[in-house]
PDB file of C-alpha atoms and ligand atoms in Angstrom:
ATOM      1  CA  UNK A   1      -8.288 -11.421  25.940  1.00 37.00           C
ATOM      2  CA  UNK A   2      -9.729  -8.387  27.682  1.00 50.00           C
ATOM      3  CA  UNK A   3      -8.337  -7.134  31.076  1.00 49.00           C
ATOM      4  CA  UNK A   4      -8.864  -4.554  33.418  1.00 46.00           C
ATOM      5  CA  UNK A   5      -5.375  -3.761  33.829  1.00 48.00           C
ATOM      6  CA  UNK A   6      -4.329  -1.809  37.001  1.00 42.00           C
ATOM      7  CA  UNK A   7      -1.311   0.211  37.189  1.00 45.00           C
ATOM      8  CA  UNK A   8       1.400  -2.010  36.601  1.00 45.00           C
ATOM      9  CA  UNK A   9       2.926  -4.886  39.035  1.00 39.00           C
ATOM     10  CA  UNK A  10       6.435  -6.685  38.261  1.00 33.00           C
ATOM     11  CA  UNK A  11       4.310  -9.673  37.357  1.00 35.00           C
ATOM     12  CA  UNK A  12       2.305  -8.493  34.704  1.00 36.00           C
ATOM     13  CA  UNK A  13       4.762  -6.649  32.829  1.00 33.00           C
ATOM     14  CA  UNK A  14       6.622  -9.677  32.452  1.00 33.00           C
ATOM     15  CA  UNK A  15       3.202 -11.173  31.243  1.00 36.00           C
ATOM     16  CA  UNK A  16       3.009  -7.989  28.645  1.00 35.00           C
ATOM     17  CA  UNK A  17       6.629  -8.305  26.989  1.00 34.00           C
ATOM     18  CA  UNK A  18       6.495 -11.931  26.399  1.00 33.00           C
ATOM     19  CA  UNK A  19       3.669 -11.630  24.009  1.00 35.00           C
ATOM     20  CA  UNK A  20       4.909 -10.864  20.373  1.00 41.00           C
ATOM     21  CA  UNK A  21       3.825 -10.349  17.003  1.00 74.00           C
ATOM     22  CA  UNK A  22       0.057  -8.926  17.782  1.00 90.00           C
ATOM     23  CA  UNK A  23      -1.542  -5.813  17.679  1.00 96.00           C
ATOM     24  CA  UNK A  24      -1.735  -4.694  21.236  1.00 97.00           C
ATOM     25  CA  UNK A  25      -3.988  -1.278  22.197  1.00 97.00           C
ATOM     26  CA  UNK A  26      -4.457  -0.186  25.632  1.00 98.00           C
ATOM     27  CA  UNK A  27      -7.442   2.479  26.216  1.00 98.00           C
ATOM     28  CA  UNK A  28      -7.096   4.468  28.691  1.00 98.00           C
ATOM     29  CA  UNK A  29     -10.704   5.904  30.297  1.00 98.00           C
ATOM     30  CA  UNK A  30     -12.365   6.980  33.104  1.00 97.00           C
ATOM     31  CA  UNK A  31     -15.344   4.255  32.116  1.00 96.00           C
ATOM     32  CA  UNK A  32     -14.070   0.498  31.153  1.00 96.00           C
ATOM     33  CA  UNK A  33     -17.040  -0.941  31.996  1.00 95.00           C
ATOM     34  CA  UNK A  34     -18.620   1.295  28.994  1.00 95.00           C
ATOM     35  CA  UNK A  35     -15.780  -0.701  27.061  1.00 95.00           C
ATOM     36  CA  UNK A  36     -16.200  -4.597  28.355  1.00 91.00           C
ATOM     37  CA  UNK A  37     -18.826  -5.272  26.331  1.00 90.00           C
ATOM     38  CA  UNK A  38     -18.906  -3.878  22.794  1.00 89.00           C
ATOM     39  CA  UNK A  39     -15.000  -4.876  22.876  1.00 89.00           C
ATOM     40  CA  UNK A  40     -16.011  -8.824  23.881  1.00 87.00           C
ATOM     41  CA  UNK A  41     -18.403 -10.167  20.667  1.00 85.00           C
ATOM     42  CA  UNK A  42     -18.035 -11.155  17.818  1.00 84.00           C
ATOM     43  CA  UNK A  43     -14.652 -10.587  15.405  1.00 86.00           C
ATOM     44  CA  UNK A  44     -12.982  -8.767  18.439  1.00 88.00           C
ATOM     45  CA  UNK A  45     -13.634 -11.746  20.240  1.00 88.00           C
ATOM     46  CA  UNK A  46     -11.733 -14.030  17.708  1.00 87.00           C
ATOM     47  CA  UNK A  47      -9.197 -11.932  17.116  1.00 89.00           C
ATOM     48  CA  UNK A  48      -8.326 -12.123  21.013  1.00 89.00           C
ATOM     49  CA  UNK A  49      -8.723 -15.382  20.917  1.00 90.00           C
ATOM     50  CA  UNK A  50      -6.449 -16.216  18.021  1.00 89.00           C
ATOM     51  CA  UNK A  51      -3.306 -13.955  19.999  1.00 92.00           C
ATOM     52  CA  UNK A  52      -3.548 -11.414  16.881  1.00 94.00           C
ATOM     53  CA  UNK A  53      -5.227  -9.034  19.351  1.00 95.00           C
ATOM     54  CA  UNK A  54      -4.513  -7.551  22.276  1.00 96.00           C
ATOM     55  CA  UNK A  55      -6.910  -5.145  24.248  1.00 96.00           C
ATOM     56  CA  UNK A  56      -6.485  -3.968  27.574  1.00 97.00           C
ATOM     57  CA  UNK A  57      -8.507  -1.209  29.536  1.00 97.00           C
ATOM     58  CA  UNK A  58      -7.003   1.091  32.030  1.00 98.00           C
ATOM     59  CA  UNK A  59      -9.106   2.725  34.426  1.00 97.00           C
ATOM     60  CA  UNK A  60      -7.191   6.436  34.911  1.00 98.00           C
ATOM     61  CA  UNK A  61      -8.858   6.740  38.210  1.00 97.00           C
ATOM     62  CA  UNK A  62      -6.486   3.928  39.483  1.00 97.00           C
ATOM     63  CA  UNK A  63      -3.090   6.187  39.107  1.00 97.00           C
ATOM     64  CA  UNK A  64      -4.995   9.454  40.810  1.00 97.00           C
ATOM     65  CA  UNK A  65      -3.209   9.841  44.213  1.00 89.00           C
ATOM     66  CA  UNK A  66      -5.187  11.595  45.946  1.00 86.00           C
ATOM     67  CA  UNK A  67      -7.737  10.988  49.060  1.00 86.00           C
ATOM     68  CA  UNK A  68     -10.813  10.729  46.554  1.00 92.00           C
ATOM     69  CA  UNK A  69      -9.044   9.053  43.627  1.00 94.00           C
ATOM     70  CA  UNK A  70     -10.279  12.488  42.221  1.00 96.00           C
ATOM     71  CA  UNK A  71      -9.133  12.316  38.124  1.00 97.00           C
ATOM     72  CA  UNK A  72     -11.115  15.590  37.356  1.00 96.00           C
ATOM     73  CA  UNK A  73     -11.055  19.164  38.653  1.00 96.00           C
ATOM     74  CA  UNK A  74     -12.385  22.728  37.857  1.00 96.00           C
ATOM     75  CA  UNK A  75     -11.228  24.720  34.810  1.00 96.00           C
ATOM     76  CA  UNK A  76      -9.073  27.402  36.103  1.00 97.00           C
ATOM     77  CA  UNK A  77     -10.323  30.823  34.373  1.00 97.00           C
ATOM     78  CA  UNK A  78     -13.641  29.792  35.211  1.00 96.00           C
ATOM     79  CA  UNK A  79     -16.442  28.211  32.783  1.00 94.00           C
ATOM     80  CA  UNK A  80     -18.865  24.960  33.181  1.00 93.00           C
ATOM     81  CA  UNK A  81     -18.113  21.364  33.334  1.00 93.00           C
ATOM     82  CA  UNK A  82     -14.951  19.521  34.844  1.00 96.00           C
ATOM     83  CA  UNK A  83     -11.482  18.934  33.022  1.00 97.00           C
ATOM     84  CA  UNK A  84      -9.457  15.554  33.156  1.00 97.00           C
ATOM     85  CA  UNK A  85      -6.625  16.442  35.379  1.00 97.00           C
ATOM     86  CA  UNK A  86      -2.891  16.040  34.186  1.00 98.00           C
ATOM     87  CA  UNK A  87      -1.384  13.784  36.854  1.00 97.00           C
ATOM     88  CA  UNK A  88      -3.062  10.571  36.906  1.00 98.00           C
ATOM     89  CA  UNK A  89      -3.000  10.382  33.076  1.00 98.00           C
ATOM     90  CA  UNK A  90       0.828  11.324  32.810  1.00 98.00           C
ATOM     91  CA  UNK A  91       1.009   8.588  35.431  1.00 98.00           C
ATOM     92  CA  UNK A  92      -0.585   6.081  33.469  1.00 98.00           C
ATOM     93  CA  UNK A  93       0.726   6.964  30.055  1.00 98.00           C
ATOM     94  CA  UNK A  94       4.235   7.299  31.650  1.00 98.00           C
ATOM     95  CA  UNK A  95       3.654   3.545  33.302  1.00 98.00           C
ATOM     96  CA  UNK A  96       3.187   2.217  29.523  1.00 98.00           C
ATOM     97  CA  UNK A  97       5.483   3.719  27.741  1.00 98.00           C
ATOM     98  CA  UNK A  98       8.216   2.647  30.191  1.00 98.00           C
ATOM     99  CA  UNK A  99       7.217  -0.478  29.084  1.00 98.00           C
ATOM    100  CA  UNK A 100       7.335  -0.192  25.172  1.00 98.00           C
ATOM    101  CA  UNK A 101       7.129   1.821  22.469  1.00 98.00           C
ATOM    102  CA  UNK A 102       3.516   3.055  20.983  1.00 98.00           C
ATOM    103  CA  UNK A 103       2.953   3.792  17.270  1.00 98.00           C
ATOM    104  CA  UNK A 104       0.347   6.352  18.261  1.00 98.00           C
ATOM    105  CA  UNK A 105      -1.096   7.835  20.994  1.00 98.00           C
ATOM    106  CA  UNK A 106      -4.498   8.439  20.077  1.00 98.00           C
ATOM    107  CA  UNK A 107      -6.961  11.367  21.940  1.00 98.00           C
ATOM    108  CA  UNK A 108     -10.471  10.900  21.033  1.00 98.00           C
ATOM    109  CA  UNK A 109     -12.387  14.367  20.949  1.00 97.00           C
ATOM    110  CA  UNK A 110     -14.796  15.770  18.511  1.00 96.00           C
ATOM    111  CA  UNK A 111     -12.550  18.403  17.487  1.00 96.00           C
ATOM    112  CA  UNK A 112      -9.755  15.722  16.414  1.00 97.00           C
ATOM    113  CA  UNK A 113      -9.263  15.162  12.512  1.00 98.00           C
ATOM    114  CA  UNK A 114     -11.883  12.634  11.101  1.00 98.00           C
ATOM    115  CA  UNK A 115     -11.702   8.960  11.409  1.00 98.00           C
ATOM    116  CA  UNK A 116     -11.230   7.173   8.017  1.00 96.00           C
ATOM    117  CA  UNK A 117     -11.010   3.469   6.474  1.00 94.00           C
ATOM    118  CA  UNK A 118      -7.619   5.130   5.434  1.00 94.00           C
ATOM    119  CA  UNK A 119      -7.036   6.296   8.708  1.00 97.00           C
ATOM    120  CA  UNK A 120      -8.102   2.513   9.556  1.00 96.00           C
ATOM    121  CA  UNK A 121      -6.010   1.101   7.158  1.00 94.00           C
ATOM    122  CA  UNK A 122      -2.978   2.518   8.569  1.00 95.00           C
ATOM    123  CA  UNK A 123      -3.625   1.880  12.132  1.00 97.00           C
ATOM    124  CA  UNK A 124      -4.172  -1.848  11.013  1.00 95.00           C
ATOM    125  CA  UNK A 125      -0.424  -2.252  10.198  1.00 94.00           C
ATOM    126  CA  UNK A 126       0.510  -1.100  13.632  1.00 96.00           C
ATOM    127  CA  UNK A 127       2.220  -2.597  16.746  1.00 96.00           C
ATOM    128  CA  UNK A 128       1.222  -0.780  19.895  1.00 98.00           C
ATOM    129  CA  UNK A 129      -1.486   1.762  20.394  1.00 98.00           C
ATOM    130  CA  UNK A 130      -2.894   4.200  22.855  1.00 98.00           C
ATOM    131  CA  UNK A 131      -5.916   5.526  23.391  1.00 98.00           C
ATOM    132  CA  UNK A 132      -7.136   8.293  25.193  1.00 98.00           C
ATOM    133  CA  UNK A 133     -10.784   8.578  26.081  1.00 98.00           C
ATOM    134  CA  UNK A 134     -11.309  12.497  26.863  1.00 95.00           C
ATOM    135  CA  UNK A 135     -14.840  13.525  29.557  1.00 90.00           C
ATOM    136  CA  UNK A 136     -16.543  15.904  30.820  1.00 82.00           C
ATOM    137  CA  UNK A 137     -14.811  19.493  29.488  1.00 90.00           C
ATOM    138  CA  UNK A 138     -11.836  17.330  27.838  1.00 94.00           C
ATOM    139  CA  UNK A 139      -8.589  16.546  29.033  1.00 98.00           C
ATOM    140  CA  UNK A 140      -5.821  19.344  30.140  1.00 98.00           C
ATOM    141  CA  UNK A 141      -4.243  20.605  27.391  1.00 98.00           C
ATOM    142  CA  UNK A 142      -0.230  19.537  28.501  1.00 98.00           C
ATOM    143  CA  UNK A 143      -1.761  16.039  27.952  1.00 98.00           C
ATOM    144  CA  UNK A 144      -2.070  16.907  24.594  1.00 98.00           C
ATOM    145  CA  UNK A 145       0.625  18.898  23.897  1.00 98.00           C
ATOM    146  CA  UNK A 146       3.139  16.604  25.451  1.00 98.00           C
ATOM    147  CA  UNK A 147       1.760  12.980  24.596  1.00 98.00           C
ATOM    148  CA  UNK A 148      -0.884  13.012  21.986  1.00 98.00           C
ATOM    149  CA  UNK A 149       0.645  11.675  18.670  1.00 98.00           C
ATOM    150  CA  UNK A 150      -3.005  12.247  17.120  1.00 98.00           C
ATOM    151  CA  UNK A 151      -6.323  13.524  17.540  1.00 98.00           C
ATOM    152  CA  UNK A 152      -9.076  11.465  16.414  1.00 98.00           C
ATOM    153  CA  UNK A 153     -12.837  12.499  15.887  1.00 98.00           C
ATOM    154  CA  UNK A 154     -15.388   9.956  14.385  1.00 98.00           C
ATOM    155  CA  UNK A 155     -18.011  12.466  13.312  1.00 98.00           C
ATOM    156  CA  UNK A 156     -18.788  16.211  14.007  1.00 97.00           C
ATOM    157  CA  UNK A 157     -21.487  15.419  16.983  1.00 96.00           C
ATOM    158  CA  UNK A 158     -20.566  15.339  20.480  1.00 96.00           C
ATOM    159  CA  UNK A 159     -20.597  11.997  22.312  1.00 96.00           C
ATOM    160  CA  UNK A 160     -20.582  12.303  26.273  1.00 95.00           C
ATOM    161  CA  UNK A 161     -17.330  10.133  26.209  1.00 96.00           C
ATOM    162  CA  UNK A 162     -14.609   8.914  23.899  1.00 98.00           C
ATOM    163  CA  UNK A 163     -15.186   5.583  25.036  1.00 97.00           C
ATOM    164  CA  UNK A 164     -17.634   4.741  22.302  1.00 97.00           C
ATOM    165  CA  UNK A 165     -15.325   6.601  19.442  1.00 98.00           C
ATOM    166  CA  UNK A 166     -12.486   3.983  20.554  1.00 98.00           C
ATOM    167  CA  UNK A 167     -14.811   1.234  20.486  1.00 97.00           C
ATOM    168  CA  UNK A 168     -15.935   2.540  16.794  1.00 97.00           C
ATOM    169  CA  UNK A 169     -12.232   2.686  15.937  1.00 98.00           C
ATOM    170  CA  UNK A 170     -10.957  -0.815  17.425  1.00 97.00           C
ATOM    171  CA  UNK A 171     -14.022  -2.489  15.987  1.00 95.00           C
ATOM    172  CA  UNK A 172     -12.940  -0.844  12.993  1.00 95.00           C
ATOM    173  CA  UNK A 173      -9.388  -1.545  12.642  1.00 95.00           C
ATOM    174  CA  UNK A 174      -9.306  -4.722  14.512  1.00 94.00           C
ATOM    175  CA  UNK A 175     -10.915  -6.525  11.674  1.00 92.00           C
ATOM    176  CA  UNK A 176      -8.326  -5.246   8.810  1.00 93.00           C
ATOM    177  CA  UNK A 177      -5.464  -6.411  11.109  1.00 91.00           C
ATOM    178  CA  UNK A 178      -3.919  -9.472   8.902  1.00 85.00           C
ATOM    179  CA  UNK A 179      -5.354 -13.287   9.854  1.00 85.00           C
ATOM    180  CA  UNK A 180      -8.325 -11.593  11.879  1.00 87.00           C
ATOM    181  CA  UNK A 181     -10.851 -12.134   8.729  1.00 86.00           C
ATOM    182  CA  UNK A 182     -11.173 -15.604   7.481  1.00 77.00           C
ATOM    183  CA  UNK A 183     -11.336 -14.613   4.184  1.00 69.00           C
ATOM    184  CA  UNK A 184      -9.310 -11.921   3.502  1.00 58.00           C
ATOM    185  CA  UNK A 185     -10.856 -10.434   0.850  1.00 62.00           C
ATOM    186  CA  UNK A 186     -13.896  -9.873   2.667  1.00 75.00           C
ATOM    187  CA  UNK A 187     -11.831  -6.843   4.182  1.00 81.00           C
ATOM    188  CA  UNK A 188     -10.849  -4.891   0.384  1.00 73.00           C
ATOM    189  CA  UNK A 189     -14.598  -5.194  -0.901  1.00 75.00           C
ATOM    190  CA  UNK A 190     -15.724  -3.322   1.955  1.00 83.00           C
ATOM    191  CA  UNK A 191     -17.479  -0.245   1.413  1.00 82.00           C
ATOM    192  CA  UNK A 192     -15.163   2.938   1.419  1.00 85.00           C
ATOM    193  CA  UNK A 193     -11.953   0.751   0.222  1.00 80.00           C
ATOM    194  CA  UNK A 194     -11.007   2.405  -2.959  1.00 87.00           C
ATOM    195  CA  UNK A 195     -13.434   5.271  -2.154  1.00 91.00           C
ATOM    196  CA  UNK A 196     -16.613   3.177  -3.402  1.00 94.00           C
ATOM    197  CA  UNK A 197     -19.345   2.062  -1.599  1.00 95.00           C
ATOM    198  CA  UNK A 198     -19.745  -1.747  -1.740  1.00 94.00           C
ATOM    199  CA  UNK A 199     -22.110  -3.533  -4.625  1.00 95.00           C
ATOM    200  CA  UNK A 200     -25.767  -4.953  -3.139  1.00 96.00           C
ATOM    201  CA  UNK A 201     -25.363  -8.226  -2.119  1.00 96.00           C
ATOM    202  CA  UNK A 202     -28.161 -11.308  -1.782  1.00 98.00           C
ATOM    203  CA  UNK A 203     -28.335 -15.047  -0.243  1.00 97.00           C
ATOM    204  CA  UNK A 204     -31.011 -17.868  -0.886  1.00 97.00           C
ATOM    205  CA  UNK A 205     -33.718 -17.905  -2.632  1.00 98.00           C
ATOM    206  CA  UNK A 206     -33.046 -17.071  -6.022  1.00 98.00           C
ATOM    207  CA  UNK A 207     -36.878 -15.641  -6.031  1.00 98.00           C
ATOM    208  CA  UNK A 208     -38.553 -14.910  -2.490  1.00 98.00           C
ATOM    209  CA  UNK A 209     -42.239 -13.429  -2.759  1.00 98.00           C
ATOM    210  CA  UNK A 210     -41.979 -12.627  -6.589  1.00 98.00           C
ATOM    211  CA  UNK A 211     -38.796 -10.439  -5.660  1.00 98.00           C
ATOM    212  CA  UNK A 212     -35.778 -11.806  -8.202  1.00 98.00           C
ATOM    213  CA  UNK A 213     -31.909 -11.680  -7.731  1.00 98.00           C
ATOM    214  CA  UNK A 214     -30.144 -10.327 -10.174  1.00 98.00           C
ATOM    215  CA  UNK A 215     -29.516 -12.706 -13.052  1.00 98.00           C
ATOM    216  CA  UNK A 216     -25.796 -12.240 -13.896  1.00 98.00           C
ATOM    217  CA  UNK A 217     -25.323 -13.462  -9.801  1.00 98.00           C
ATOM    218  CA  UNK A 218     -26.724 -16.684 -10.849  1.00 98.00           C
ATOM    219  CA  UNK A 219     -24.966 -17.145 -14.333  1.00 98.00           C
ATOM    220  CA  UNK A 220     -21.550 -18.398 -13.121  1.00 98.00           C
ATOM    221  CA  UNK A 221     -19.607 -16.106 -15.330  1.00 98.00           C
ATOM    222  CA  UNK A 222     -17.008 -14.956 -12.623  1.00 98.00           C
ATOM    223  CA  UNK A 223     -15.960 -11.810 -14.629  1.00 98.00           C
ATOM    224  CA  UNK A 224     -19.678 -10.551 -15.638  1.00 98.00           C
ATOM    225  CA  UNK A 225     -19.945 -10.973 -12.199  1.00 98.00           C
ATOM    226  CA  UNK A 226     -17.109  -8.817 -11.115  1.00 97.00           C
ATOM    227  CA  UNK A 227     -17.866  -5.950 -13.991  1.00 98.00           C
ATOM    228  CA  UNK A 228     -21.604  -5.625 -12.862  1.00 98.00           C
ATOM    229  CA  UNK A 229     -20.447  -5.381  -9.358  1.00 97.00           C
ATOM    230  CA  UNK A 230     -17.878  -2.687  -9.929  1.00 97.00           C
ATOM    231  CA  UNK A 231     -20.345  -0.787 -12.085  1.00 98.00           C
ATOM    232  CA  UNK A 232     -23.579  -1.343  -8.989  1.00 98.00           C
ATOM    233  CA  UNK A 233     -20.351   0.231  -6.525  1.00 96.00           C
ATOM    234  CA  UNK A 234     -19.605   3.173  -9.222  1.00 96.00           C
ATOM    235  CA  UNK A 235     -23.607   3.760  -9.582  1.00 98.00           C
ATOM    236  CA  UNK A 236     -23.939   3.807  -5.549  1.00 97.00           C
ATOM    237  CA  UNK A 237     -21.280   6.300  -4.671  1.00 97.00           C
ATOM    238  CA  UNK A 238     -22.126   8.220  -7.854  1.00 97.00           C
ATOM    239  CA  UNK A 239     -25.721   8.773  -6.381  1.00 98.00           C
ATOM    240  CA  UNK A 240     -25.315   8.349  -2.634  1.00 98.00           C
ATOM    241  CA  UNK A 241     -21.374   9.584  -1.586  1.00 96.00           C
ATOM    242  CA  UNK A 242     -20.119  11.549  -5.429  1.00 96.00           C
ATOM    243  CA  UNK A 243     -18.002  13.420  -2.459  1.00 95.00           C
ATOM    244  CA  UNK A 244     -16.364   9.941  -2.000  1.00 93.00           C
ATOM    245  CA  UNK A 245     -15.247   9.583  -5.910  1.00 93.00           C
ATOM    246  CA  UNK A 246     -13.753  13.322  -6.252  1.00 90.00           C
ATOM    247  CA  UNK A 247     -11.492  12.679  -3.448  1.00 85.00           C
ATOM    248  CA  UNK A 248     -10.635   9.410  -5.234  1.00 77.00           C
ATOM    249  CA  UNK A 249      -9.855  11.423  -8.361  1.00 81.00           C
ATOM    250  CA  UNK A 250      -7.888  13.999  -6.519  1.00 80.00           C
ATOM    251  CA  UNK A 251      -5.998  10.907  -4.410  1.00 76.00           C
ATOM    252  CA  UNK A 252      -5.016   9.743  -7.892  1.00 76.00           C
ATOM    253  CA  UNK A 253      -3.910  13.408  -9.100  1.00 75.00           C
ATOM    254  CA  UNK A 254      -1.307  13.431  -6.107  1.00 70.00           C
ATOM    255  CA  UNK A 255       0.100  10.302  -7.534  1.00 60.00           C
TER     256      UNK A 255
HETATM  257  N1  LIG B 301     -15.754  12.554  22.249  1.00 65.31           N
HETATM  258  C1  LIG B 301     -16.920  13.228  22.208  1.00 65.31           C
HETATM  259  N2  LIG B 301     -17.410  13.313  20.976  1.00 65.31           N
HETATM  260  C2  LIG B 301     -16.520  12.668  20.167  1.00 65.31           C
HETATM  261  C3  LIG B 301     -16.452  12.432  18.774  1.00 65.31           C
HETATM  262  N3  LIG B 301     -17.394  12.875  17.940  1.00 65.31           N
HETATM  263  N4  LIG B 301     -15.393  11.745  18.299  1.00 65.31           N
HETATM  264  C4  LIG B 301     -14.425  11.317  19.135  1.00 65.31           C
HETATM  265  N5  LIG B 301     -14.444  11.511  20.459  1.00 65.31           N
HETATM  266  C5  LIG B 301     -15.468  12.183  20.984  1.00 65.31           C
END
């Protein structure tokens, strides 16, 4: 279930603690309506729906104070573009966390180290989460220094908003988190698991316009099967992502 939660009443924190055993990650932005939607199809969707999944969306204009509900100000020393003030975000973080712990509290910025399937992986197996979505200049740096358990970039371009970086990395981890995926393996033949890209895969028909499947998929021998697709994923990453296989190698070299 997705919510626009505001700052916190006495009746929905009760409604927050009684829920147990689920992944629960609450974004806080400056935009939730850039988050509604891409958060609302598909896997998300079921995952919600099946309690393994909670997502809520905090809009950090709702804890500024002030007259104009202003959440962004001038950078002092001078320079372009607005900075996400300190106070309503220490309001809102400090509302949450007096209500539970958080694994991680996430700051998405393109400086931040680069999002992973291991990073994904990780996040997958925990509890609570936070998520910052940084604007404009970025956020004041005592957010970061004081709260920010991790900063999180999902490629070296700059997006106007972290909004659709945490969207990238709930779509992302949502789907590992146990139960989500019907079939679980689904989830370790991805590409990138094990540092390979995944094997080419085909449906019905057999032959469409002259164009033939690969014989061995038809032949029934399960472990042909599995040896020609671990040699098509060791082919792809050898031509496309051979960056992908030395880290593997040095991964295994650390033990
Ligand atoms: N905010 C702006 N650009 C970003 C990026 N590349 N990754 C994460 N957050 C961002």
């Amino acid at each position: 279930m997705l919510i626009f939660a505001p700052p916190e009443s006495a009746s929905n924190r009760q409604f927050y603690t009684s829920l147990a055993d689920t992944m629960r990650i609450d974004i806080l932005t400056l935009l939730p309506e850039l988050l509604e939607s891409p958060l609302n199809y598909s896997i998300l969707k079921r995952a919600k729906e099946k309690g393994i999944l909670e997502l809520y969306l905090h809009n950090i204009r709702d804890y500024a104070h002030n007259k104009h509900k202003q959440a962004d100000d001038y950078a002092f020393g001078g320079g372009a573009g607005m900075v996400m003030m300190v106070e309503p975000i220490d309001k809102c973080i400090t509302s949450l966390t007096s209500e539970r712990h958080y694994d991680e509290i996430l700051y998405l910025t393109p400086d931040g180290e680069s999002f992973t399937q291991r990073m994904a992986n990780h996040l997958a197996t925990l509890g609570n989460i936070m998520m910052l979505c940084g604007h404009y200049k970025g956020v004041d740096q005592r957010v970061r220094d004081h709260y920010i358990t991790r900063e999180v970039s999902i490629g070296d371009y700059v997006l106007s908003g972290g909004e659709i970086a945490a969207a990238v990395i709930v779509d992302c981890t949502g789907r590992l988190i146990p139960g989500v995926l019907s079939d679980e393996t689904s989830a370790l033949m991805d590409s990138f698991q094990d540092n390979l890209l995944a094997p080419p895969v085909y449906t019905r028909p057999a032959v469409y316009k002259g164009w033939k499947v690969p014989e061995v998929l038809l032949s029934g021998h399960q472990l042909q099967i599995d040896e020609w697709r671990h040699q098509q994923s060791l082919d792809r990453t050898r031509l496309l992502r051979p960056d992908l296989l030395e880290e593997g190698e040095e991964e295994e070299g650390k033990g």
